[in-house]
mmCIF file of C-alpha atoms in Angstrom:
data_model
loop_
_atom_site.group_PDB
_atom_site.id
_atom_site.type_symbol
_atom_site.label_atom_id
_atom_site.label_comp_id
_atom_site.label_asym_id
_atom_site.label_seq_id
_atom_site.Cartn_x
_atom_site.Cartn_y
_atom_site.Cartn_z
ATOM 1 C CA MET A 1 -0.250 -34.829 4.678
ATOM 2 C CA ASN A 2 2.372 -37.498 5.159
ATOM 3 C CA PRO A 3 3.264 -37.885 8.873
ATOM 4 C CA SER A 4 6.721 -39.235 8.035
ATOM 5 C CA VAL A 5 7.769 -35.938 6.359
ATOM 6 C CA PRO A 6 8.938 -33.391 8.952
ATOM 7 C CA ARG A 7 7.216 -30.023 8.836
ATOM 8 C CA SER A 8 9.241 -26.894 8.190
ATOM 9 C CA PRO A 9 8.983 -24.334 11.034
ATOM 10 C CA ILE A 10 8.284 -21.602 8.477
ATOM 11 C CA ALA A 11 5.765 -23.462 6.379
ATOM 12 C CA PRO A 12 2.478 -21.610 5.799
ATOM 13 C CA GLY A 13 -0.100 -22.407 8.405
ATOM 14 C CA HIS A 14 2.479 -22.875 11.096
ATOM 15 C CA ARG A 15 2.423 -20.536 14.109
ATOM 16 C CA ALA A 16 6.120 -19.618 13.716
ATOM 17 C CA PHE A 17 5.442 -18.257 10.214
ATOM 18 C CA ALA A 18 2.748 -15.943 11.538
ATOM 19 C CA THR A 19 5.062 -14.720 14.318
ATOM 20 C CA ILE A 20 7.890 -13.988 11.861
ATOM 21 C CA LEU A 21 5.500 -12.203 9.509
ATOM 22 C CA CYS A 22 4.144 -9.987 12.312
ATOM 23 C CA ALA A 23 7.642 -9.166 13.553
ATOM 24 C CA THR A 24 8.779 -8.244 10.028
ATOM 25 C CA ARG A 25 5.788 -5.933 9.571
ATOM 26 C CA ALA A 26 6.426 -4.274 12.933
ATOM 27 C CA VAL A 27 10.091 -3.650 12.096
ATOM 28 C CA ALA A 28 9.127 -2.194 8.706
ATOM 29 C CA TRP A 29 6.503 0.072 10.299
ATOM 30 C CA PHE A 30 8.887 1.402 12.982
ATOM 31 C CA ALA A 31 11.652 1.920 10.432
ATOM 32 C CA GLY A 32 9.348 4.258 8.512
ATOM 33 C CA ALA A 33 8.310 6.184 11.622
ATOM 34 C CA PRO A 34 10.227 9.358 12.470
ATOM 35 C CA ALA A 35 13.064 8.702 14.915
ATOM 36 C CA ALA A 36 13.102 12.171 16.443
ATOM 37 C CA ALA A 37 10.799 13.404 19.135
ATOM 38 C CA GLN A 38 10.994 17.119 18.463
ATOM 39 C CA ASP A 39 8.749 19.453 20.366
ATOM 40 C CA GLU A 40 6.838 21.722 17.994
ATOM 41 C CA ARG A 41 5.748 23.856 20.944
ATOM 42 C CA MET A 42 9.270 25.359 21.018
ATOM 43 C CA VAL A 43 8.500 27.234 17.805
ATOM 44 C CA GLY A 44 7.990 30.942 18.383
ATOM 45 C CA ILE A 45 9.660 34.016 19.808
ATOM 46 C CA TRP A 46 11.112 33.904 23.318
ATOM 47 C CA GLN A 47 12.653 36.530 25.642
ATOM 48 C CA LYS A 48 15.357 35.668 28.144
ATOM 49 C CA ASP A 49 14.125 36.170 31.693
ATOM 50 C CA LEU A 50 17.140 37.952 33.201
ATOM 51 C CA GLN A 51 15.687 37.867 36.730
ATOM 52 C CA ARG A 52 15.534 34.055 36.890
ATOM 53 C CA SER A 53 18.500 33.191 34.664
ATOM 54 C CA ASP A 54 22.052 32.572 35.827
ATOM 55 C CA ALA A 55 24.752 34.954 34.638
ATOM 56 C CA ASP A 56 26.558 33.848 31.494
ATOM 57 C CA TRP A 57 29.996 33.682 33.085
ATOM 58 C CA PRO A 58 31.230 31.118 35.626
ATOM 59 C CA HIS A 59 31.343 32.120 39.280
ATOM 60 C CA ARG A 60 28.713 34.840 38.702
ATOM 61 C CA HIS A 61 25.543 32.882 39.410
ATOM 62 C CA ASP A 62 24.290 35.361 41.966
ATOM 63 C CA ARG A 63 25.573 38.597 40.382
ATOM 64 C CA ARG A 64 23.908 40.281 37.442
ATOM 65 C CA LEU A 65 26.161 41.820 34.871
ATOM 66 C CA PRO A 66 25.614 45.549 34.557
ATOM 67 C CA ASN A 67 23.928 46.326 31.253
ATOM 68 C CA ALA A 68 23.317 42.626 30.508
ATOM 69 C CA ALA A 69 22.143 41.953 26.979
ATOM 70 C CA ASP A 70 18.434 41.556 26.355
ATOM 71 C CA ILE A 71 18.164 38.318 24.358
ATOM 72 C CA GLU A 72 15.370 37.492 21.985
ATOM 73 C CA LEU A 73 15.212 33.994 20.522
ATOM 74 C CA ASP A 74 13.188 33.071 17.438
ATOM 75 C CA ILE A 75 12.884 29.276 17.044
ATOM 76 C CA SER A 76 11.639 27.470 13.958
ATOM 77 C CA LEU A 77 11.804 23.870 12.762
ATOM 78 C CA ASP A 78 13.251 22.763 9.442
ATOM 79 C CA GLY A 79 12.016 19.160 9.294
ATOM 80 C CA GLU A 80 13.746 17.485 12.253
ATOM 81 C CA ASP A 81 16.346 20.285 12.493
ATOM 82 C CA VAL A 82 16.105 23.454 14.575
ATOM 83 C CA VAL A 83 16.852 27.026 13.511
ATOM 84 C CA MET A 84 17.452 29.531 16.332
ATOM 85 C CA VAL A 85 17.893 33.225 15.589
ATOM 86 C CA PHE A 86 19.445 35.015 18.571
ATOM 87 C CA THR A 87 19.062 38.800 18.737
ATOM 88 C CA SER A 88 21.005 40.579 21.502
ATOM 89 C CA ARG A 89 20.465 44.218 22.491
ATOM 90 C CA ARG A 90 22.381 46.371 24.957
ATOM 91 C CA ARG A 91 22.227 50.066 25.748
ATOM 92 C CA ASP A 92 25.858 50.601 24.720
ATOM 93 C CA TRP A 93 25.506 48.840 21.323
ATOM 94 C CA PRO A 94 24.509 50.995 18.353
ATOM 95 C CA THR A 95 22.486 48.166 16.757
ATOM 96 C CA PRO A 96 21.250 44.734 17.807
ATOM 97 C CA ARG A 97 23.486 41.717 17.137
ATOM 98 C CA THR A 98 21.894 38.771 15.382
ATOM 99 C CA THR A 99 23.256 35.244 15.016
ATOM 100 C CA THR A 100 21.505 32.327 13.325
ATOM 101 C CA ALA A 101 22.238 28.799 14.552
ATOM 102 C CA HIS A 102 20.981 25.919 12.381
ATOM 103 C CA TYR A 103 21.168 22.753 14.469
ATOM 104 C CA ILE A 104 21.175 19.625 12.306
ATOM 105 C CA THR A 105 19.838 16.927 14.621
ATOM 106 C CA ASP A 106 21.707 13.927 13.215
ATOM 107 C CA ASN A 107 24.185 13.884 16.161
ATOM 108 C CA LYS A 108 27.094 14.421 13.747
ATOM 109 C CA PRO A 109 29.505 17.372 13.941
ATOM 110 C CA ASN A 110 28.146 20.346 11.989
ATOM 111 C CA PRO A 111 29.532 23.903 11.884
ATOM 112 C CA VAL A 112 27.338 26.361 13.789
ATOM 113 C CA PRO A 113 28.311 29.983 14.554
ATOM 114 C CA ASP A 114 29.044 30.852 18.172
ATOM 115 C CA ILE A 115 26.288 33.068 19.578
ATOM 116 C CA ASP A 116 28.742 35.663 20.930
ATOM 117 C CA SER A 117 31.622 35.718 18.447
ATOM 118 C CA GLY A 118 30.015 34.295 15.298
ATOM 119 C CA THR A 119 33.017 31.973 14.856
ATOM 120 C CA PRO A 120 31.910 28.544 13.570
ATOM 121 C CA ARG A 121 32.421 25.562 15.859
ATOM 122 C CA ASP A 122 31.563 21.897 15.441
ATOM 123 C CA VAL A 123 28.299 21.150 17.203
ATOM 124 C CA ARG A 124 26.402 17.893 17.665
ATOM 125 C CA ALA A 125 22.649 18.124 18.133
ATOM 126 C CA LYS A 126 19.915 15.538 18.630
ATOM 127 C CA TRP A 127 16.416 15.177 20.011
ATOM 128 C CA ARG A 128 16.019 13.084 23.161
ATOM 129 C CA LYS A 129 12.501 12.671 24.504
ATOM 130 C CA ARG A 130 11.280 16.098 23.310
ATOM 131 C CA LYS A 131 14.474 17.789 24.554
ATOM 132 C CA LEU A 132 17.058 19.255 22.211
ATOM 133 C CA THR A 133 20.580 18.272 23.284
ATOM 134 C CA VAL A 134 23.478 20.286 21.845
ATOM 135 C CA SER A 135 27.140 19.559 22.610
ATOM 136 C CA TYR A 136 30.420 21.194 21.602
ATOM 137 C CA THR A 137 33.908 22.031 22.844
ATOM 138 C CA ILE A 138 35.052 25.570 23.602
ATOM 139 C CA LYS A 139 38.655 26.685 23.837
ATOM 140 C CA PHE A 140 39.827 29.266 26.323
ATOM 141 C CA PRO A 141 43.211 28.921 27.886
ATOM 142 C CA PHE A 142 41.712 25.450 28.568
ATOM 143 C CA GLU A 143 39.252 23.223 26.697
ATOM 144 C CA ALA A 144 35.769 22.621 28.051
ATOM 145 C CA ASP A 145 33.114 20.251 26.761
ATOM 146 C CA ILE A 146 29.715 21.930 26.923
ATOM 147 C CA GLN A 147 26.310 20.295 26.797
ATOM 148 C CA GLN A 148 23.100 22.270 26.448
ATOM 149 C CA ILE A 149 19.647 20.853 27.039
ATOM 150 C CA TRP A 150 16.699 22.856 25.707
ATOM 151 C CA GLU A 151 13.311 21.828 27.096
ATOM 152 C CA LEU A 152 9.854 23.251 27.643
ATOM 153 C CA SER A 153 7.952 23.418 30.898
ATOM 154 C CA LYS A 154 4.897 21.157 31.077
ATOM 155 C CA ASP A 155 2.560 24.070 30.329
ATOM 156 C CA GLY A 156 4.729 25.142 27.360
ATOM 157 C CA GLU A 157 5.073 28.722 28.603
ATOM 158 C CA ASN A 158 8.720 28.557 29.735
ATOM 159 C CA LEU A 159 11.752 27.400 27.783
ATOM 160 C CA LEU A 160 14.677 26.230 29.900
ATOM 161 C CA LEU A 161 18.272 26.041 28.724
ATOM 162 C CA THR A 162 20.493 24.066 31.091
ATOM 163 C CA ARG A 163 24.192 24.362 30.244
ATOM 164 C CA PHE A 164 26.683 21.853 31.675
ATOM 165 C CA GLY A 165 30.413 22.521 31.514
ATOM 166 C CA ARG A 166 33.590 22.665 33.615
ATOM 167 C CA THR A 167 35.589 25.528 35.037
ATOM 168 C CA GLU A 168 39.338 25.920 34.510
ATOM 169 C CA GLN A 169 39.872 24.096 37.806
ATOM 170 C CA GLY A 170 37.779 21.170 36.519
ATOM 171 C CA ARG A 171 34.766 21.838 38.754
ATOM 172 C CA PRO A 172 31.284 21.385 37.290
ATOM 173 C CA ASP A 173 29.636 24.565 36.042
ATOM 174 C CA ILE A 174 25.880 24.275 35.592
ATOM 175 C CA ARG A 175 23.903 27.331 34.530
ATOM 176 C CA LYS A 176 20.200 27.711 33.822
ATOM 177 C CA ASN A 177 18.639 30.260 31.514
ATOM 178 C CA TYR A 178 14.901 30.798 31.374
ATOM 179 C CA PHE A 179 12.987 32.132 28.404
ATOM 180 C CA VAL A 180 9.359 33.223 28.338
ATOM 181 C CA ARG A 181 7.130 33.688 25.336
ATOM 182 C CA ALA A 182 7.610 37.158 23.904
ATOM 183 C CA THR A 183 4.557 39.355 24.307
ATOM 184 C CA ALA A 184 5.961 42.315 22.382
ATOM 185 C CA VAL A 185 8.767 41.956 19.886
ATOM 186 C CA GLN A 186 11.216 44.842 20.054
#
């Protein structure tokens, strides 16, 4: 090798070449790895625990609604996406009400039916550290941005839905709903 000819920093045998090669392989490997961190333990049938859950309406955290709906939730995964089938039953309803929500977890607006009315609304969903985050805007006489975080307890036996929103006066409204694994499907 001629000492008067400068060496290229990426010439084979040079340490920089090996570093670049390793970095390129690492980037290629991570690019092929799944980006989501979904929690497969969420799959199954869940019952809303009415005793521990907050009421569904603002300012009613400590008051149970008379004849509150019994909610059953059937969760399945469709690749990275989540399908939730909500079945609500009340004594004064002739038949159960069922709504299917397919959350596409690409964090882009996708139409998903409202659980209560069935009216489609644009929803963004994504996985964040094994938690499903869902956000949307609801319109009453005022608009409210809602964020839901679905997560499992460490033992996997409780599913927690934390819902963040604002009241008409602009105050924070945070409600928690607890679901337990269904032992007997109705």
